[in-house]
């Protein structure tokens, strides 16, 4: 199951400068595990200490936030695109 | 801060400038925010040119904080990709304070290569300034208005 992952600019340094990475996996969690196995520097940016999705990261499967699907258990099909977005926030 | 950190010069067209300022006033009484799309240079950092200023929803709907709606960010990412550009920065308004990054802005800054634009609406005339934020460090970058 090949899935395309789009990385934001800030994470590319941890992934040999690539904007897009193709990995295999049947769920978002499997895909993240494969991604982190290839680029260990990404782990802390994607997952927290308990292995859950980091709260400062948003992950979209095509047009849907995976938090409103099944989170890391969200099933993926061949050709799905996962977009990883940093939370962009601040204050006065 | 090294001088390398305090660059590039942010170059906005008059129409982009008007979009940003208009978005900030439209957001009152809340903070407004939006994303800057533009090219990266050979060093994989923004050149300072902007191809599009995209207003985004502030999902916090707050006068003291902002969070860019991730759906708007997804849209900006796709629009950027379609033209071979990237998201290169973000703007937000300060409704009652200086155009200078707050401790929250610094703590939550996501990308040391991004340009962080802050528009203060405190005074009669809006004040737009741009910064880079790296760790605890803040460096102001110059802003140039291009007629175009
Ligand atoms: Zn702020």
mmCIF file of C-alpha atoms and ligand atoms in Angstrom:
data_model
loop_
_atom_site.group_PDB
_atom_site.id
_atom_site.type_symbol
_atom_site.label_atom_id
_atom_site.label_comp_id
_atom_site.label_asym_id
_atom_site.label_seq_id
_atom_site.Cartn_x
_atom_site.Cartn_y
_atom_site.Cartn_z
ATOM 1 C CA UNK A 1 0.000 0.000 0.000
ATOM 2 C CA UNK A 2 2.030 2.981 -1.189
ATOM 3 C CA UNK A 3 1.067 6.266 0.372
ATOM 4 C CA UNK A 4 2.499 9.675 -0.372
ATOM 5 C CA UNK A 5 3.432 11.872 2.596
ATOM 6 C CA UNK A 6 3.872 15.609 2.132
ATOM 7 C CA UNK A 7 6.207 17.212 4.634
ATOM 8 C CA UNK A 8 6.192 20.892 5.619
ATOM 9 C CA UNK A 9 9.415 22.810 4.993
ATOM 10 C CA UNK A 10 10.406 22.754 8.659
ATOM 11 C CA UNK A 11 10.569 18.934 8.747
ATOM 12 C CA UNK A 12 12.417 18.378 5.502
ATOM 13 C CA UNK A 13 15.862 18.784 7.018
ATOM 14 C CA UNK A 14 15.096 15.602 8.972
ATOM 15 C CA UNK A 15 14.168 13.785 5.742
ATOM 16 C CA UNK A 16 17.139 14.441 3.462
ATOM 17 C CA UNK A 17 15.487 17.655 2.246
ATOM 18 C CA UNK A 18 12.603 15.865 0.560
ATOM 19 C CA UNK A 19 9.171 17.460 0.273
ATOM 20 C CA UNK A 20 7.398 14.191 -0.457
ATOM 21 C CA UNK A 21 8.135 10.700 0.770
ATOM 22 C CA UNK A 22 6.431 7.490 -0.387
ATOM 23 C CA UNK A 23 6.069 4.733 2.183
ATOM 24 C CA UNK A 24 3.994 1.587 2.649
ATOM 25 C CA UNK A 25 1.395 1.006 5.329
ATOM 26 C CA UNK A 26 -2.285 0.126 5.778
ATOM 27 C CA UNK A 27 -2.950 2.726 8.483
ATOM 28 C CA UNK A 28 -1.601 6.166 9.341
ATOM 29 C CA UNK A 29 0.227 4.608 12.312
ATOM 30 C CA UNK A 30 1.929 2.025 10.102
ATOM 31 C CA UNK A 31 2.913 4.677 7.616
ATOM 32 C CA UNK A 32 4.348 6.863 10.385
ATOM 33 C CA UNK A 33 6.305 3.926 11.752
ATOM 34 C CA UNK A 34 7.774 3.291 8.316
ATOM 35 C CA UNK A 35 8.543 6.988 7.895
ATOM 36 C CA UNK A 36 10.218 7.251 11.294
ATOM 37 C CA UNK A 37 12.190 4.056 10.671
ATOM 38 C CA UNK A 38 13.616 5.707 7.566
ATOM 39 C CA UNK A 39 14.064 9.152 9.128
ATOM 40 C CA UNK A 40 14.398 8.740 12.924
ATOM 41 C CA UNK A 41 14.806 12.512 13.341
ATOM 42 C CA UNK A 42 11.109 12.943 12.520
ATOM 43 C CA UNK A 43 9.829 10.904 15.448
ATOM 44 C CA UNK A 44 9.755 13.659 18.040
ATOM 45 C CA UNK A 45 8.006 15.979 15.600
ATOM 46 C CA UNK A 46 5.183 13.569 14.804
ATOM 47 C CA UNK A 47 4.566 11.556 17.947
ATOM 48 C CA UNK A 48 4.617 12.356 21.627
ATOM 49 C CA UNK A 49 6.276 10.227 24.311
ATOM 50 C CA UNK A 50 3.254 7.943 24.540
ATOM 51 C CA UNK A 51 3.252 7.303 20.790
ATOM 52 C CA UNK A 52 0.175 9.437 20.121
ATOM 53 C CA UNK A 53 -0.008 12.050 17.421
ATOM 54 C CA UNK A 54 1.832 15.161 18.606
ATOM 55 C CA UNK A 55 -0.631 17.870 19.531
ATOM 56 C CA UNK A 56 1.209 20.504 17.492
ATOM 57 C CA UNK A 57 0.850 18.501 14.295
ATOM 58 C CA UNK A 58 -2.171 18.189 12.042
ATOM 59 C CA UNK A 59 -2.388 15.304 9.612
ATOM 60 C CA UNK A 60 -4.768 15.308 6.696
ATOM 61 C CA UNK A 61 -5.711 12.258 4.682
ATOM 62 C CA UNK A 62 -6.609 13.958 1.436
ATOM 63 C CA UNK A 63 -9.133 16.568 2.728
ATOM 64 C CA UNK A 64 -9.831 15.067 6.151
ATOM 65 C CA UNK A 65 -8.158 15.687 9.491
ATOM 66 C CA UNK A 66 -7.273 12.212 10.777
ATOM 67 C CA UNK A 67 -8.309 13.298 14.297
ATOM 68 C CA UNK A 68 -11.878 13.253 12.969
ATOM 69 C CA UNK A 69 -11.347 9.892 11.293
ATOM 70 C CA UNK A 70 -9.697 7.152 13.349
ATOM 71 C CA UNK A 71 -6.499 8.952 14.291
ATOM 72 C CA UNK A 72 -3.420 6.790 13.848
ATOM 73 C CA UNK A 73 -5.748 3.826 13.141
ATOM 74 C CA UNK A 74 -7.180 5.561 10.073
ATOM 75 C CA UNK A 75 -7.073 3.105 7.188
ATOM 76 C CA UNK A 76 -5.255 4.045 4.035
ATOM 77 C CA UNK A 77 -5.608 2.924 0.450
ATOM 78 C CA UNK A 78 -3.072 2.840 -2.325
ATOM 79 C CA UNK A 79 -2.479 6.337 -3.642
ATOM 80 C CA UNK A 80 -3.769 8.205 -0.590
ATOM 81 C CA UNK A 81 -1.957 11.415 0.227
ATOM 82 C CA UNK A 82 -1.113 12.361 3.820
ATOM 83 C CA UNK A 83 -0.279 16.010 4.418
ATOM 84 C CA UNK A 84 1.554 16.889 7.621
ATOM 85 C CA UNK A 85 1.006 20.445 8.803
ATOM 86 C CA UNK A 86 2.520 22.164 11.807
ATOM 87 C CA UNK A 87 0.058 23.979 14.048
ATOM 88 C CA UNK A 88 0.581 27.684 13.362
ATOM 89 C CA UNK A 89 -0.366 29.777 16.347
ATOM 90 C CA UNK A 90 0.610 32.607 18.614
ATOM 91 C CA UNK A 91 -0.794 35.455 20.630
ATOM 92 C CA UNK A 92 -0.724 39.129 21.358
ATOM 93 C CA UNK B 1 21.786 37.500 16.330
ATOM 94 C CA UNK B 2 23.867 37.119 13.201
ATOM 95 C CA UNK B 3 23.059 39.252 10.187
ATOM 96 C CA UNK B 4 22.330 36.068 8.232
ATOM 97 C CA UNK B 5 19.392 35.519 10.510
ATOM 98 C CA UNK B 6 17.999 39.007 9.875
ATOM 99 C CA UNK B 7 17.170 38.383 6.246
ATOM 100 C CA UNK B 8 15.811 38.196 3.626
ATOM 101 C CA UNK B 9 14.025 41.470 3.016
ATOM 102 C CA UNK B 10 10.303 40.771 2.787
ATOM 103 C CA UNK B 11 8.991 42.209 -0.468
ATOM 104 C CA UNK B 12 5.257 42.812 -0.643
ATOM 105 C CA UNK B 13 3.323 44.264 -3.548
ATOM 106 C CA UNK B 14 0.972 47.100 -2.666
ATOM 107 C CA UNK B 15 -1.941 44.775 -3.288
ATOM 108 C CA UNK B 16 -0.553 42.114 -0.937
ATOM 109 C CA UNK B 17 0.060 44.789 1.682
ATOM 110 C CA UNK B 18 -3.534 45.958 1.286
ATOM 111 C CA UNK B 19 -4.779 42.372 1.593
ATOM 112 C CA UNK B 20 -2.894 41.865 4.851
ATOM 113 C CA UNK B 21 -3.910 45.166 6.430
ATOM 114 C CA UNK B 22 -7.527 44.731 5.284
ATOM 115 C CA UNK B 23 -7.638 41.213 6.714
ATOM 116 C CA UNK B 24 -6.364 42.496 10.059
ATOM 117 C CA UNK B 25 -9.052 45.199 10.292
ATOM 118 C CA UNK B 26 -11.733 42.763 9.090
ATOM 119 C CA UNK B 27 -10.825 40.442 11.958
ATOM 120 C CA UNK B 28 -11.498 43.003 14.691
ATOM 121 C CA UNK B 29 -12.185 42.692 17.552
ATOM 122 C CA UNK B 30 -10.267 39.421 17.188
ATOM 123 C CA UNK B 31 -6.774 38.743 15.981
ATOM 124 C CA UNK B 32 -6.567 37.974 12.282
ATOM 125 C CA UNK B 33 -4.061 35.753 10.514
ATOM 126 C CA UNK B 34 -2.950 34.557 7.121
ATOM 127 C CA UNK B 35 -0.183 32.755 5.297
ATOM 128 C CA UNK B 36 2.465 34.026 2.918
ATOM 129 C CA UNK B 37 3.287 31.929 -0.129
ATOM 130 C CA UNK B 38 6.478 32.467 -2.077
ATOM 131 C CA UNK B 39 9.579 30.919 -3.576
ATOM 132 C CA UNK B 40 12.499 29.347 -1.766
ATOM 133 C CA UNK B 41 16.032 30.194 -2.828
ATOM 134 C CA UNK B 42 18.910 27.785 -3.441
ATOM 135 C CA UNK B 43 19.519 27.595 0.305
ATOM 136 C CA UNK B 44 15.965 26.228 0.773
ATOM 137 C CA UNK B 45 15.031 29.429 2.612
ATOM 138 C CA UNK B 46 12.547 32.104 1.482
ATOM 139 C CA UNK B 47 13.899 34.669 -0.975
ATOM 140 C CA UNK B 48 11.586 37.288 0.524
ATOM 141 C CA UNK B 49 9.390 37.504 -2.559
ATOM 142 C CA UNK B 50 5.702 36.767 -2.024
ATOM 143 C CA UNK B 51 3.505 35.248 -4.716
ATOM 144 C CA UNK B 52 0.339 35.291 -2.640
ATOM 145 C CA UNK B 53 -0.933 36.600 0.691
ATOM 146 C CA UNK B 54 -3.742 34.264 1.782
ATOM 147 C CA UNK B 55 -6.059 35.334 4.612
ATOM 148 C CA UNK B 56 -6.928 32.402 6.899
ATOM 149 C CA UNK B 57 -9.528 31.845 9.583
ATOM 150 C CA UNK B 58 -8.394 32.277 13.181
ATOM 151 C CA UNK B 59 -9.959 29.198 14.761
ATOM 152 C CA UNK B 60 -9.344 30.668 18.226
ATOM 153 C CA UNK B 61 -11.705 33.560 17.374
ATOM 154 C CA UNK B 62 -9.866 35.446 20.098
ATOM 155 C CA UNK B 63 -8.597 38.974 20.675
ATOM 156 C CA UNK B 64 -5.409 37.667 22.281
ATOM 157 C CA UNK B 65 -4.439 34.484 20.404
ATOM 158 C CA UNK B 66 -4.581 33.031 16.935
ATOM 159 C CA UNK B 67 -4.398 29.584 15.414
ATOM 160 C CA UNK B 68 -4.419 29.317 11.642
ATOM 161 C CA UNK B 69 -7.278 27.057 10.560
ATOM 162 C CA UNK B 70 -5.441 23.911 9.406
ATOM 163 C CA UNK B 71 -7.893 23.539 6.508
ATOM 164 C CA UNK B 72 -6.810 26.942 5.257
ATOM 165 C CA UNK B 73 -3.207 25.897 5.690
ATOM 166 C CA UNK B 74 -3.842 22.771 3.637
ATOM 167 C CA UNK B 75 -5.333 24.983 0.921
ATOM 168 C CA UNK B 76 -2.325 27.302 1.064
ATOM 169 C CA UNK B 77 0.046 24.363 0.844
ATOM 170 C CA UNK B 78 -1.718 23.079 -2.265
ATOM 171 C CA UNK B 79 -1.850 26.498 -3.889
ATOM 172 C CA UNK B 80 1.847 26.938 -3.168
ATOM 173 C CA UNK B 81 2.703 23.555 -4.577
ATOM 174 C CA UNK B 82 0.724 24.260 -7.756
ATOM 175 C CA UNK B 83 2.964 27.237 -8.501
ATOM 176 C CA UNK B 84 6.224 25.638 -7.358
ATOM 177 C CA UNK B 85 6.313 27.766 -4.204
ATOM 178 C CA UNK B 86 6.042 27.077 -0.481
ATOM 179 C CA UNK B 87 4.426 28.605 2.563
ATOM 180 C CA UNK B 88 7.134 31.040 3.652
ATOM 181 C CA UNK B 89 5.551 32.796 6.578
ATOM 182 C CA UNK B 90 2.525 33.918 8.503
ATOM 183 C CA UNK B 91 1.016 37.219 9.545
ATOM 184 C CA UNK B 92 -1.216 38.041 12.475
ATOM 185 C CA UNK B 93 -2.544 41.155 14.106
ATOM 186 C CA UNK B 94 -1.927 42.613 17.522
ATOM 187 C CA UNK B 95 -5.062 44.543 18.285
ATOM 188 C CA UNK B 96 -3.744 46.429 21.320
ATOM 189 C CA UNK B 97 0.003 45.879 21.469
ATOM 190 C CA UNK B 98 3.193 46.625 19.527
ATOM 191 C CA UNK B 99 4.124 44.992 16.247
ATOM 192 C CA UNK B 100 6.673 42.844 18.055
ATOM 193 C CA UNK B 101 6.601 39.078 18.749
ATOM 194 C CA UNK B 102 5.087 38.248 22.124
ATOM 195 C CA UNK B 103 6.533 35.480 24.314
ATOM 196 C CA UNK B 104 3.677 33.278 23.015
ATOM 197 C CA UNK B 105 4.616 34.090 19.420
ATOM 198 C CA UNK B 106 8.217 33.122 20.114
ATOM 199 C CA UNK B 107 7.338 29.942 21.975
ATOM 200 C CA UNK B 108 4.962 28.768 19.258
ATOM 201 C CA UNK B 109 7.039 29.778 16.223
ATOM 202 C CA UNK B 110 7.213 26.688 14.038
ATOM 203 C CA UNK B 111 9.794 27.351 11.378
ATOM 204 C CA UNK B 112 13.071 29.263 11.825
ATOM 205 C CA UNK B 113 13.146 29.992 8.080
ATOM 206 C CA UNK B 114 9.685 31.599 8.027
ATOM 207 C CA UNK B 115 8.959 35.293 7.996
ATOM 208 C CA UNK B 116 6.681 36.327 10.846
ATOM 209 C CA UNK B 117 4.694 39.435 10.021
ATOM 210 C CA UNK B 118 2.927 41.284 12.814
ATOM 211 C CA UNK B 119 0.471 44.083 12.215
ATOM 212 C CA UNK B 120 -0.267 46.371 15.153
ATOM 213 C CA UNK B 121 -3.669 48.027 15.100
ATOM 214 C CA UNK B 122 -3.081 49.797 18.382
ATOM 215 C CA UNK B 123 -2.581 53.246 16.902
ATOM 216 C CA UNK B 124 -4.516 55.250 14.344
ATOM 217 C CA UNK B 125 -2.355 53.938 11.486
ATOM 218 C CA UNK B 126 -1.489 50.236 11.165
ATOM 219 C CA UNK B 127 2.153 49.241 11.725
ATOM 220 C CA UNK B 128 3.486 46.214 9.820
ATOM 221 C CA UNK B 129 6.807 44.670 10.755
ATOM 222 C CA UNK B 130 8.473 41.360 9.912
ATOM 223 C CA UNK B 131 10.740 39.078 11.898
ATOM 224 C CA UNK B 132 12.480 35.772 11.930
ATOM 225 C CA UNK B 133 12.260 33.772 15.112
ATOM 226 C CA UNK B 134 14.787 31.103 16.003
ATOM 227 C CA UNK B 135 14.704 29.534 19.422
ATOM 228 C CA UNK B 136 14.471 32.486 21.801
ATOM 229 C CA UNK B 137 16.009 34.804 19.217
ATOM 230 C CA UNK B 138 14.088 37.498 17.370
ATOM 231 C CA UNK B 139 15.546 39.380 14.387
ATOM 232 C CA UNK B 140 13.638 42.076 12.548
ATOM 233 C CA UNK B 141 13.841 41.889 8.763
ATOM 234 C CA UNK B 142 13.307 44.799 6.400
ATOM 235 C CA UNK B 143 10.012 45.141 4.530
ATOM 236 C CA UNK B 144 9.926 46.635 1.046
ATOM 237 C CA UNK B 145 6.765 47.666 -0.741
ATOM 238 C CA UNK B 146 6.865 47.055 -4.488
ATOM 239 C CA UNK B 147 4.499 48.869 -6.767
ATOM 240 C CA UNK B 148 2.930 46.123 -8.803
HETATM 241 ZN ZN1 LIG C 1 1.446 37.900 18.387
#
